[in-house]
GROMACS .gro file of C-alpha atoms in nm:
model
  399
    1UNK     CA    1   0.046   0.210   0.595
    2UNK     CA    2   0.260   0.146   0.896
    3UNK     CA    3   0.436  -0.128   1.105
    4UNK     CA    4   0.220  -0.248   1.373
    5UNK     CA    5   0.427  -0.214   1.654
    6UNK     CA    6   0.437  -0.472   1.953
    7UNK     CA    7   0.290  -0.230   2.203
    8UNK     CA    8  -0.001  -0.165   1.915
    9UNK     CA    9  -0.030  -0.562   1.944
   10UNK     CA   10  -0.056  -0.589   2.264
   11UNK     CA   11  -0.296  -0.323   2.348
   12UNK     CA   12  -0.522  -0.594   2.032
   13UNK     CA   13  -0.467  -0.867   2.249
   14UNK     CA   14  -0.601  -0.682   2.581
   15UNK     CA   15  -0.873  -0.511   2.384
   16UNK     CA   16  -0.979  -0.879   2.277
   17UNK     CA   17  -1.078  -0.963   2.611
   18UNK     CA   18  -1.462  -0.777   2.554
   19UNK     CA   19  -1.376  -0.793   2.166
   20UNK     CA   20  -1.377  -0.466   1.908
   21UNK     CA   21  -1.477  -0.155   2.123
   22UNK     CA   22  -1.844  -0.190   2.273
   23UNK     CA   23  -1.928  -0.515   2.081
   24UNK     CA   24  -1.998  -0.666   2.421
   25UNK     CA   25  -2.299  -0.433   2.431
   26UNK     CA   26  -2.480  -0.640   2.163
   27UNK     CA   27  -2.484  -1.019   2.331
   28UNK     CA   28  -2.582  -0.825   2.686
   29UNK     CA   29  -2.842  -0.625   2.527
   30UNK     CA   30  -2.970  -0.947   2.375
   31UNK     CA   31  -2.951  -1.162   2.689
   32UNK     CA   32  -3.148  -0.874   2.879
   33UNK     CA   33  -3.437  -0.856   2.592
   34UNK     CA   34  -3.467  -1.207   2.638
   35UNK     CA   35  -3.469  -1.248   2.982
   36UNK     CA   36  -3.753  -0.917   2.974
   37UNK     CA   37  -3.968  -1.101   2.738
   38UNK     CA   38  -3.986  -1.422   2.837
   39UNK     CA   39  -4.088  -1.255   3.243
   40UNK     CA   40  -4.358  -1.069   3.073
   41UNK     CA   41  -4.519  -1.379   2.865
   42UNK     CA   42  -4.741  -1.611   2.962
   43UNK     CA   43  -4.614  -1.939   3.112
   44UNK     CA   44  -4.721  -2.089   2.802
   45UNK     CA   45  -4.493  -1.898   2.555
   46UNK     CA   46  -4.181  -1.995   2.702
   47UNK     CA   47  -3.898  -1.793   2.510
   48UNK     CA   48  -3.566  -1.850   2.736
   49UNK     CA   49  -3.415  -2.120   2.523
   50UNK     CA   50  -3.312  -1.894   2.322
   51UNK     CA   51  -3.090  -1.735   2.538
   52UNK     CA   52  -2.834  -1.993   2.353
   53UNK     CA   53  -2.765  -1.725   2.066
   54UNK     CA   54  -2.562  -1.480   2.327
   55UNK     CA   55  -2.278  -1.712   2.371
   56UNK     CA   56  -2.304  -1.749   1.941
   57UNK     CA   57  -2.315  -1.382   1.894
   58UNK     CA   58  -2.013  -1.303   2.127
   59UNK     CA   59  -1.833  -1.546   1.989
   60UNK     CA   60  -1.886  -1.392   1.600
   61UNK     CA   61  -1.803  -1.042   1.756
   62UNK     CA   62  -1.603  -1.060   2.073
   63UNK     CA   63  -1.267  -1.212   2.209
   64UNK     CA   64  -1.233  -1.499   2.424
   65UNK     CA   65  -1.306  -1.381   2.764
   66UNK     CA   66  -1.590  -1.218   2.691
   67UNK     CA   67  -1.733  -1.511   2.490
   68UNK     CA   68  -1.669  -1.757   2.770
   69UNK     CA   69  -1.831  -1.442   2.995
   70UNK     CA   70  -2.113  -1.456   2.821
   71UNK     CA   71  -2.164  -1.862   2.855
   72UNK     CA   72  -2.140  -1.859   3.211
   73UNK     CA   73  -2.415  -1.580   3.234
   74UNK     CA   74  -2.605  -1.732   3.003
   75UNK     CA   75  -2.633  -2.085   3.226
   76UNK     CA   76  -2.690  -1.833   3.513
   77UNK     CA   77  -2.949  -1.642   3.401
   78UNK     CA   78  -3.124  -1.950   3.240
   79UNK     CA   79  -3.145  -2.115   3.574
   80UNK     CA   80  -3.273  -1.784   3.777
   81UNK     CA   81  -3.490  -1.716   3.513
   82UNK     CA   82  -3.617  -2.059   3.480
   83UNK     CA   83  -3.678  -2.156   3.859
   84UNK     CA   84  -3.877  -1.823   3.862
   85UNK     CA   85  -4.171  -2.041   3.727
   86UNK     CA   86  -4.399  -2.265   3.841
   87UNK     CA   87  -4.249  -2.661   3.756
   88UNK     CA   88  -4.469  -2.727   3.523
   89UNK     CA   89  -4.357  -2.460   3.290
   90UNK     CA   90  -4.073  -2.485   3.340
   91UNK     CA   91  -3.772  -2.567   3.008
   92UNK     CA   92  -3.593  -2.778   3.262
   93UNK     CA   93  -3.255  -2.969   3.199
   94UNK     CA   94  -3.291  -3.077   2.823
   95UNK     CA   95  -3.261  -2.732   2.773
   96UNK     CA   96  -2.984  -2.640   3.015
   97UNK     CA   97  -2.834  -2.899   2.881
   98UNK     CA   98  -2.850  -2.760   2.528
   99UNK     CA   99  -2.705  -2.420   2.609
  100UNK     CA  100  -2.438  -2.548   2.821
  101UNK     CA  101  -2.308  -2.759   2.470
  102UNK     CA  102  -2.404  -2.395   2.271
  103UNK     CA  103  -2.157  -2.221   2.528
  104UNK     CA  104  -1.906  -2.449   2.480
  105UNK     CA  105  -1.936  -2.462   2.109
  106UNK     CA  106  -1.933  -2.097   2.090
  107UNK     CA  107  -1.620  -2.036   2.330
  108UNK     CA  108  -1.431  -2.329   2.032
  109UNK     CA  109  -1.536  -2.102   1.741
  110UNK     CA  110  -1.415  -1.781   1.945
  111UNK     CA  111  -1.105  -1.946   2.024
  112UNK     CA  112  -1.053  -2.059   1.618
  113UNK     CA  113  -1.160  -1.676   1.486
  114UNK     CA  114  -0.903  -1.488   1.705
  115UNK     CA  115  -0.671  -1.756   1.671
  116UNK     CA  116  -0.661  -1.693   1.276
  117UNK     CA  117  -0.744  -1.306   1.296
  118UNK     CA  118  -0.376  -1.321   1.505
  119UNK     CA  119  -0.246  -1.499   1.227
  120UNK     CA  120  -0.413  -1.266   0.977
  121UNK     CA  121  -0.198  -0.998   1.168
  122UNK     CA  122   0.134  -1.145   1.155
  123UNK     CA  123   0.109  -1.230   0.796
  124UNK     CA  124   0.013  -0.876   0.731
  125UNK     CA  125   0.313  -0.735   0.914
  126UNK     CA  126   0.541  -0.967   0.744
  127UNK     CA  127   0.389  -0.808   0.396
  128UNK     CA  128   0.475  -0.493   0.534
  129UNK     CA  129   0.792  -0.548   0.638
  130UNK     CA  130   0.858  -0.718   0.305
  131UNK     CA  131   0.723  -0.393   0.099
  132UNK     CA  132   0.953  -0.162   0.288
  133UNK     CA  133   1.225  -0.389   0.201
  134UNK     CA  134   1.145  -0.310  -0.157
  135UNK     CA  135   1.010   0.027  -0.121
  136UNK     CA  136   1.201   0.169   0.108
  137UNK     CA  137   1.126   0.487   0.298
  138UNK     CA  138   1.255   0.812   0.131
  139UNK     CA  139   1.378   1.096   0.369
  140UNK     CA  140   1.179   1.420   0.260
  141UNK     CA  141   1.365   1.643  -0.039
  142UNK     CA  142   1.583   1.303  -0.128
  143UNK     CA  143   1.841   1.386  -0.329
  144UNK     CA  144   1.760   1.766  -0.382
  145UNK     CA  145   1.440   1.650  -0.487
  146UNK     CA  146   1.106   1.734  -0.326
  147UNK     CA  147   0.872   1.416  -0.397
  148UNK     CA  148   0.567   1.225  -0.289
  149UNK     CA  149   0.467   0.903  -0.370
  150UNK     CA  150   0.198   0.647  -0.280
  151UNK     CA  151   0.177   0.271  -0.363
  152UNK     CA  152  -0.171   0.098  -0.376
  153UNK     CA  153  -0.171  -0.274  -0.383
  154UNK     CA  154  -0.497  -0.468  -0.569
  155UNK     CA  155  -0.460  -0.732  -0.297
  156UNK     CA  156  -0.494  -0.558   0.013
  157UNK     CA  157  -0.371  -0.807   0.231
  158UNK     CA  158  -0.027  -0.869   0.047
  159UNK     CA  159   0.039  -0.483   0.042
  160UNK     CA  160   0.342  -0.544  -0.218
  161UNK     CA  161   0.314  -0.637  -0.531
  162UNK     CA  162   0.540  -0.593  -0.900
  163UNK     CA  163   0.555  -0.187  -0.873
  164UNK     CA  164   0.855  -0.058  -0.740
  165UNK     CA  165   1.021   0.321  -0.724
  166UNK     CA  166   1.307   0.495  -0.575
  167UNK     CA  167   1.559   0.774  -0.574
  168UNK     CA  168   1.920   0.753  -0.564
  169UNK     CA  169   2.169   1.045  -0.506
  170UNK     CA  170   2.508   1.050  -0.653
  171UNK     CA  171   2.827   1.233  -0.753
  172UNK     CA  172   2.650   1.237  -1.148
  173UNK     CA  173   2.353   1.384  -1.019
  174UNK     CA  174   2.010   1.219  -0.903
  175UNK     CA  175   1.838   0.933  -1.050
  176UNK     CA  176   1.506   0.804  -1.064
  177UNK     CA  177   1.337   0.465  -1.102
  178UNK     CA  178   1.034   0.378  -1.134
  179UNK     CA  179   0.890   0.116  -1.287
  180UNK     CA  180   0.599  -0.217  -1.305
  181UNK     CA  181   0.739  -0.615  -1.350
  182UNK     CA  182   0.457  -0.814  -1.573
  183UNK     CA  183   0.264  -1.054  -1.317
  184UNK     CA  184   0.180  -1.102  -0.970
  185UNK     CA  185   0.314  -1.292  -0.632
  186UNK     CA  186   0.620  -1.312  -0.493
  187UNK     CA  187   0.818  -1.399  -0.858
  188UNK     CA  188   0.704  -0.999  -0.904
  189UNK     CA  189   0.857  -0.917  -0.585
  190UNK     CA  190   1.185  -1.112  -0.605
  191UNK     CA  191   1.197  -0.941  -0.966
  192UNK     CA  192   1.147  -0.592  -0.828
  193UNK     CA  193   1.387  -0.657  -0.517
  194UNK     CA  194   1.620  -0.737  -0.778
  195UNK     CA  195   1.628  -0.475  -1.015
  196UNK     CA  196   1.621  -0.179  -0.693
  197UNK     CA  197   1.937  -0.313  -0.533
  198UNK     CA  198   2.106  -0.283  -0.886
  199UNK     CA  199   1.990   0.060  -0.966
  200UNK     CA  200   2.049   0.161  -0.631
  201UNK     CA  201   2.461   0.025  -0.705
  202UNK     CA  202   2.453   0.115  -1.071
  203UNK     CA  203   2.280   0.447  -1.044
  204UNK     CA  204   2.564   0.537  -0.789
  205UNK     CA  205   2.851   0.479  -0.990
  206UNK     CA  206   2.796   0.527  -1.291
  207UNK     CA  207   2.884   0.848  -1.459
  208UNK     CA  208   2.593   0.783  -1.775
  209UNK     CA  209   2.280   0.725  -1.712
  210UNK     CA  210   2.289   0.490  -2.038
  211UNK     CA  211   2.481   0.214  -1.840
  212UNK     CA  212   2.282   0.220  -1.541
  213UNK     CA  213   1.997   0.121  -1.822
  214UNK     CA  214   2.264  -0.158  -1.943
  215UNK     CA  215   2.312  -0.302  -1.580
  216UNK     CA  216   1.933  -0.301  -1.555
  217UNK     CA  217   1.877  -0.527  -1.847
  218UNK     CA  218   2.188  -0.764  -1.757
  219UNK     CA  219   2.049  -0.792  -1.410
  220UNK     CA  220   1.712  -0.901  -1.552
  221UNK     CA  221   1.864  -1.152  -1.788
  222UNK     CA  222   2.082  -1.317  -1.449
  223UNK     CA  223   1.772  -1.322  -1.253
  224UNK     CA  224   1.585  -1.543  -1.461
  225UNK     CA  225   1.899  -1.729  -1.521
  226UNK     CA  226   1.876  -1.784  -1.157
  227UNK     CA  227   1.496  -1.821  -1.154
  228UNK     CA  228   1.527  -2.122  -1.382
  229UNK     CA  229   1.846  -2.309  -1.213
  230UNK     CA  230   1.602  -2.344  -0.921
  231UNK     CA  231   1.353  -2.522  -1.132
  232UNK     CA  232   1.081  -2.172  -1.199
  233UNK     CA  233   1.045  -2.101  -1.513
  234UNK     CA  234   1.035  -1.733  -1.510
  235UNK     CA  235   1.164  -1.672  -1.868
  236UNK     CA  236   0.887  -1.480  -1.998
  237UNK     CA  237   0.919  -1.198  -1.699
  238UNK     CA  238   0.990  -0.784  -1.764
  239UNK     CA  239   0.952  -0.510  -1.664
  240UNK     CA  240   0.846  -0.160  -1.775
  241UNK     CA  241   1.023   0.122  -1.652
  242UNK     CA  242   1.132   0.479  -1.624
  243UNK     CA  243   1.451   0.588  -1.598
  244UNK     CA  244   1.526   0.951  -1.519
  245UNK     CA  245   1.874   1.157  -1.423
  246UNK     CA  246   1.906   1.526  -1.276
  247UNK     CA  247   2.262   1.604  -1.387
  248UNK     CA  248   2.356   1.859  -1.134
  249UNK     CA  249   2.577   2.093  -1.375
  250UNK     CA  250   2.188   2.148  -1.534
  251UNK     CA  251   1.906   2.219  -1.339
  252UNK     CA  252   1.700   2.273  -1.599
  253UNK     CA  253   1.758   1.965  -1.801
  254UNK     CA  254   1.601   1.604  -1.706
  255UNK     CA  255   1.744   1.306  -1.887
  256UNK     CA  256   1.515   0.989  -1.994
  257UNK     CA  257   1.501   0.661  -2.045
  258UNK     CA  258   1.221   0.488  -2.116
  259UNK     CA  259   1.170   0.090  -2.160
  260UNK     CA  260   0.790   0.053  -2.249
  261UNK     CA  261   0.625   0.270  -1.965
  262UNK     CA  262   0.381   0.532  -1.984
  263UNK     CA  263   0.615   0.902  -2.046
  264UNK     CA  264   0.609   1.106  -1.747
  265UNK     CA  265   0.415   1.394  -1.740
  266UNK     CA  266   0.603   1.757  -1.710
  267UNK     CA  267   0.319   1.913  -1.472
  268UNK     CA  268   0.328   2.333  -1.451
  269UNK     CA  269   0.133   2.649  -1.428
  270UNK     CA  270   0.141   2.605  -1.802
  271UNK     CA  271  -0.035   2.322  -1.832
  272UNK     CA  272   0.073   1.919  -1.857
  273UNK     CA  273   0.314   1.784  -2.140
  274UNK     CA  274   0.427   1.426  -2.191
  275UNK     CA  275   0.773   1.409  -2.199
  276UNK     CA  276   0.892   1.109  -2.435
  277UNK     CA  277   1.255   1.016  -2.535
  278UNK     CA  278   1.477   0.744  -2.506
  279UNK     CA  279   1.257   0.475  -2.575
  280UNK     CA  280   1.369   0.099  -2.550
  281UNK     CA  281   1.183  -0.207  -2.502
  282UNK     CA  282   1.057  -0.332  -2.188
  283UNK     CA  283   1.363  -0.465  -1.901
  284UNK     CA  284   1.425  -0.811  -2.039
  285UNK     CA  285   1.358  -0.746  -2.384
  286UNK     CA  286   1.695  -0.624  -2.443
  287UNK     CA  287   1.864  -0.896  -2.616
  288UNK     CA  288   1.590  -0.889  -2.924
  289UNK     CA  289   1.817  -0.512  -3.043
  290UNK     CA  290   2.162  -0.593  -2.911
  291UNK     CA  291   2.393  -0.905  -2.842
  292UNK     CA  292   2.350  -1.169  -3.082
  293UNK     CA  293   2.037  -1.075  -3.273
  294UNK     CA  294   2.156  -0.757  -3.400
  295UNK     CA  295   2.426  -0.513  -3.366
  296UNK     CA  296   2.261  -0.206  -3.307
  297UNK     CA  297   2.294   0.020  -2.997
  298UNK     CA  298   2.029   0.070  -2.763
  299UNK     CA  299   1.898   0.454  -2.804
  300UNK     CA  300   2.098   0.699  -2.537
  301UNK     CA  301   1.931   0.890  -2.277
  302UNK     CA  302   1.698   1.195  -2.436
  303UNK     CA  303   1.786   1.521  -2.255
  304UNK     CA  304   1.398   1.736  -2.198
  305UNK     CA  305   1.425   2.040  -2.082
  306UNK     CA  306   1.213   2.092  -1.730
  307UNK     CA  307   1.140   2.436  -1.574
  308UNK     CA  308   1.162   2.513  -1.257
  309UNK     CA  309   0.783   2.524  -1.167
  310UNK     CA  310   0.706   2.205  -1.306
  311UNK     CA  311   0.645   1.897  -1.164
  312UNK     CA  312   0.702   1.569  -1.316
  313UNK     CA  313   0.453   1.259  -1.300
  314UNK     CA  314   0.487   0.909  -1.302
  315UNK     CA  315   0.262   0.624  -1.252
  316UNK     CA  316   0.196   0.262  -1.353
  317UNK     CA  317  -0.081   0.133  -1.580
  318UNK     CA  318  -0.252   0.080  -1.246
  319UNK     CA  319  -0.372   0.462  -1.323
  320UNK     CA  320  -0.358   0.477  -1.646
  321UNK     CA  321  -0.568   0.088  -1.714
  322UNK     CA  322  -0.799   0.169  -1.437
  323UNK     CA  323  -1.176   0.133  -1.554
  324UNK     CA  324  -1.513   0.230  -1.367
  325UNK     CA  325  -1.852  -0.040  -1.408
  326UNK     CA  326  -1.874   0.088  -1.724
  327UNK     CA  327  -1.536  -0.037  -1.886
  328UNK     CA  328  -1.422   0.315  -1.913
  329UNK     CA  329  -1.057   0.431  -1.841
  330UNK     CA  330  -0.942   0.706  -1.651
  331UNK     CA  331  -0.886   0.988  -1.810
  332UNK     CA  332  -0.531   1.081  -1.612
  333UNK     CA  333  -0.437   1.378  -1.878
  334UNK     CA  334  -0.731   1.541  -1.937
  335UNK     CA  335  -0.806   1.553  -1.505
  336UNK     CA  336  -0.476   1.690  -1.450
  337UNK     CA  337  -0.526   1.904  -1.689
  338UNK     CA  338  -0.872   2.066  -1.568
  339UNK     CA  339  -0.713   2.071  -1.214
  340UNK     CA  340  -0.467   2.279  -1.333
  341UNK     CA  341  -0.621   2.513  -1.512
  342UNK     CA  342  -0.855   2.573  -1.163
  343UNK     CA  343  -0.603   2.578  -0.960
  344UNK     CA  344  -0.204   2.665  -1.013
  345UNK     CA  345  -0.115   2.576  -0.660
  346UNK     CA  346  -0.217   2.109  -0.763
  347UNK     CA  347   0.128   2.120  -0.937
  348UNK     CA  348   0.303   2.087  -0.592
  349UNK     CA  349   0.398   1.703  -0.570
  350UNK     CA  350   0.204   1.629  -0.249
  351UNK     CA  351  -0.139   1.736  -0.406
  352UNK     CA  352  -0.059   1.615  -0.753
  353UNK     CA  353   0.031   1.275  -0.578
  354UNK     CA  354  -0.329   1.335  -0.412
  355UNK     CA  355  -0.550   1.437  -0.696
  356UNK     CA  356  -0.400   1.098  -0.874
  357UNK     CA  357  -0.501   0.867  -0.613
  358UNK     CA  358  -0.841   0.999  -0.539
  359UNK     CA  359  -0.951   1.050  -0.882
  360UNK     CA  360  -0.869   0.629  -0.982
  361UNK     CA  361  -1.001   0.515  -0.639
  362UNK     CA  362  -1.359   0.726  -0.748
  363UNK     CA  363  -1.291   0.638  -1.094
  364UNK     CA  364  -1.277   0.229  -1.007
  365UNK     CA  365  -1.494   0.285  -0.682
  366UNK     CA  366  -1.234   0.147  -0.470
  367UNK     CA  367  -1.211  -0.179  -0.667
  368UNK     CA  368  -0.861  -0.161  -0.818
  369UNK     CA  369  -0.797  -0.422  -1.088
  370UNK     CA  370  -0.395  -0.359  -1.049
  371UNK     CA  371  -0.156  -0.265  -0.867
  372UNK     CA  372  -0.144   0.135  -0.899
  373UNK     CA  373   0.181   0.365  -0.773
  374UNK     CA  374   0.133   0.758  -0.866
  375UNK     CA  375   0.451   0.942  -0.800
  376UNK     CA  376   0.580   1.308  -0.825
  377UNK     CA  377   0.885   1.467  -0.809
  378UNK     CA  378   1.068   1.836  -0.920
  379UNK     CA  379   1.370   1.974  -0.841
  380UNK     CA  380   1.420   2.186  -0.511
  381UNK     CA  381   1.513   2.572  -0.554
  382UNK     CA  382   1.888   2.587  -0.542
  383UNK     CA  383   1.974   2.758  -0.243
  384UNK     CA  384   2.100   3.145  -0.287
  385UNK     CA  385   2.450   3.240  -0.203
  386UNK     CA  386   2.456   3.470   0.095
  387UNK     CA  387   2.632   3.783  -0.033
  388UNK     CA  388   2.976   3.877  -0.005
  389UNK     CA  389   3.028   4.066   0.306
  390UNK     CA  390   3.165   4.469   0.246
  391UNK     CA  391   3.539   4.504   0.219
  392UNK     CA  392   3.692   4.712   0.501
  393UNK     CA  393   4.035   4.748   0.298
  394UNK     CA  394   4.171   5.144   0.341
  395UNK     CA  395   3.878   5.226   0.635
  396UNK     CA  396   4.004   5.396   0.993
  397UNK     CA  397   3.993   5.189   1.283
  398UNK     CA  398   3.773   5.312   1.550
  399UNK     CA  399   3.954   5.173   1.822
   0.00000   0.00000   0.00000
């Protein structure tokens, strides 16, 4: 999903003049069958009135111009058509009269459909704009990281909804985020917004990957805080989430925190293993174990161990709540499983990332009940050390 670019919406605008591609074809192959049928009928079966639904059908299917094209050429043709009979079968000006008020009905409705598919287009831009506000781009091998991701939004118009992801290099290694704020709209999005731009601070600075978790829940807590000064009650809102770190002193160690979310999914040659640890309530939920309730710490960050060749999976309960007609869910471990036991080669993040989205778009036939992210991510081969060159120390020069 891309920005439409002005250049894209101009070349709309121009194309609107004869409407989507050859839809012009239609109305004139219309106006013609008319036209032939009515010259090869009797004078008694008179069928050139209805040469008022070619202005109505251009104007469902075609832009302006060709709509008020059509009109014109509709009075035309009426009248040559028309005079080309004797008088007394002739339709006469009742009829003219009633396709000159179709034409100009049909040229209004034109003008009203285009009118609101433009608007239609600059509301969809603004929702893309909006989701790469949120979700912003990520260069490729972010953070030493090679990754692929792809968000699906149930309302495909708004194109952003409550899931949100990202990756954030630091001097303490990499960390991840991904995560799904309960309920829809734009209180979802502002909550999302939110919690990226602190992870994307936190996740910097901070040396443990326990305090980044910390920030996370106090900027959930100040959000609704400032939620409810401005008169929305948003006190019920979390969020589930993942929280992962790639310490760089061990590449073969993943840490995790997890506040109510699905685990990941370690994803090798091997076969697929859930890798839980660290669990915590959901973001916002954090004040029912520590603060005032209770004086017990919030669990640290579990260290997993991850392998080089495997591949680690995350996705929202888009995937993992998606049903077919039949009420069924999809059956994400067992797939990925199957897949890999056919074929070694699906743990790469790019096809993983793939196989996700195609099997829960067949699974729900397109129909997708929630907004669904799927994203994949392992660590990139640490680059070899070019070796020393040989020491010339005690050799003759040759000069």
């Amino acid at each position: 999903m891309g920005l439409v670019t002005e250049m894209e919406y101009r070349g709309r605008r121009e194309r609107r003049f004869l409407g989507r591609g050859t839809a012009w074809l239609v109305p004139l192959v219309l106006l013609a069958a008319i036209v032939t049928v009515d010259l090869q009928t009797s004078e008694k079966l008179r069928v050139v009135s209805w040469i008022i639904l070619v202005p109505s059908i251009a104007a469902a299917i075609c832009g302006v111009g060709a709509t008020i094209t059509f009109a014109l050429l509709s009075l035309v043709t009426y009248v040559a058509v028309d005079a080309a009979f004797p008088e007394r079968y002739r339709a006469g000006a009742p009829d003219f009269v009633l396709l000159a008020l179709g034409g100009v009905l049909a040229v209004i409705a034109s003008v009203v459909r285009v009118r609101r598919e433009r608007q239609g287009v600059h509301m969809r831009n603004i929702a893309e704009t909006t989701r790469r506000t949120v979700l912003r781009p990520l260069p490729p091998n972010w953070g030493g990281l090679e990754h692929a991701g792809v968000y699906l939004a149930a309302d495909v118009d708004a194109r952003v909804g409550g899931d949100f992801y990202d990756i954030q290099p630091s001097p303490h290694g990499t960390r991840v985020l991904l995560g799904d704020v309960q309920g829809k709209g734009l209180g979802a999005v502002e909550t999302a917004a939110a919690l990226l731009g602190t992870f994307r601070e936190a996740a910097y600075h901070e040396p443990e990957l326990a305090t980044v978790a910390e920030r996370l829940e106090v900027r959930m807590s100040r959000h609704r805080g400032h939620t409810a000064a401005l008169g929305r009650y948003d006190g019920d809102r979390f969020a589930t989430a993942l929280l992962l770190g790639f310490p760089d002193d061990d590449p073969h160690t993943v840490e995790v925190i997890n506040f109510g979310h699905e685990p990941p999914l370690a994803v090798g040659p091997g076969g697929v293993r859930p890798l839980p640890g660290g669990e915590r309530l959901p973001i916002g939920f954090g004040d029912l174990v520590c603060g005032t309730r209770s004086g017990d710490p919030q669990p640290p960050a579990c260290r997993e161990r991850l392998d080089e060749d495997e591949t680690l999976l995350m996705v929202t309960d888009g995937v993992t709540e998606a049903r077919d007609s039949a009420g069924d869910f999809y059956a994400l471990l067992p797939e990925i499983t199957r897949a890999v036991c056919d074929d070694a080669g699906v743990t790469k993040p790019r096809r993983l990332v793939r196989l996700v989205r195609e099997g829960v778009l067949r699974h729900t036939r397109d129909r997708l009940g929630d907004d669904t992210t799927v994203f994949a991510m392992r660590r990139l081969p640490e680059p070899q050390s070019a070796p020393a060159p040989a020491s010339t120390t005690g050799r003759p020069s040759r000069s």
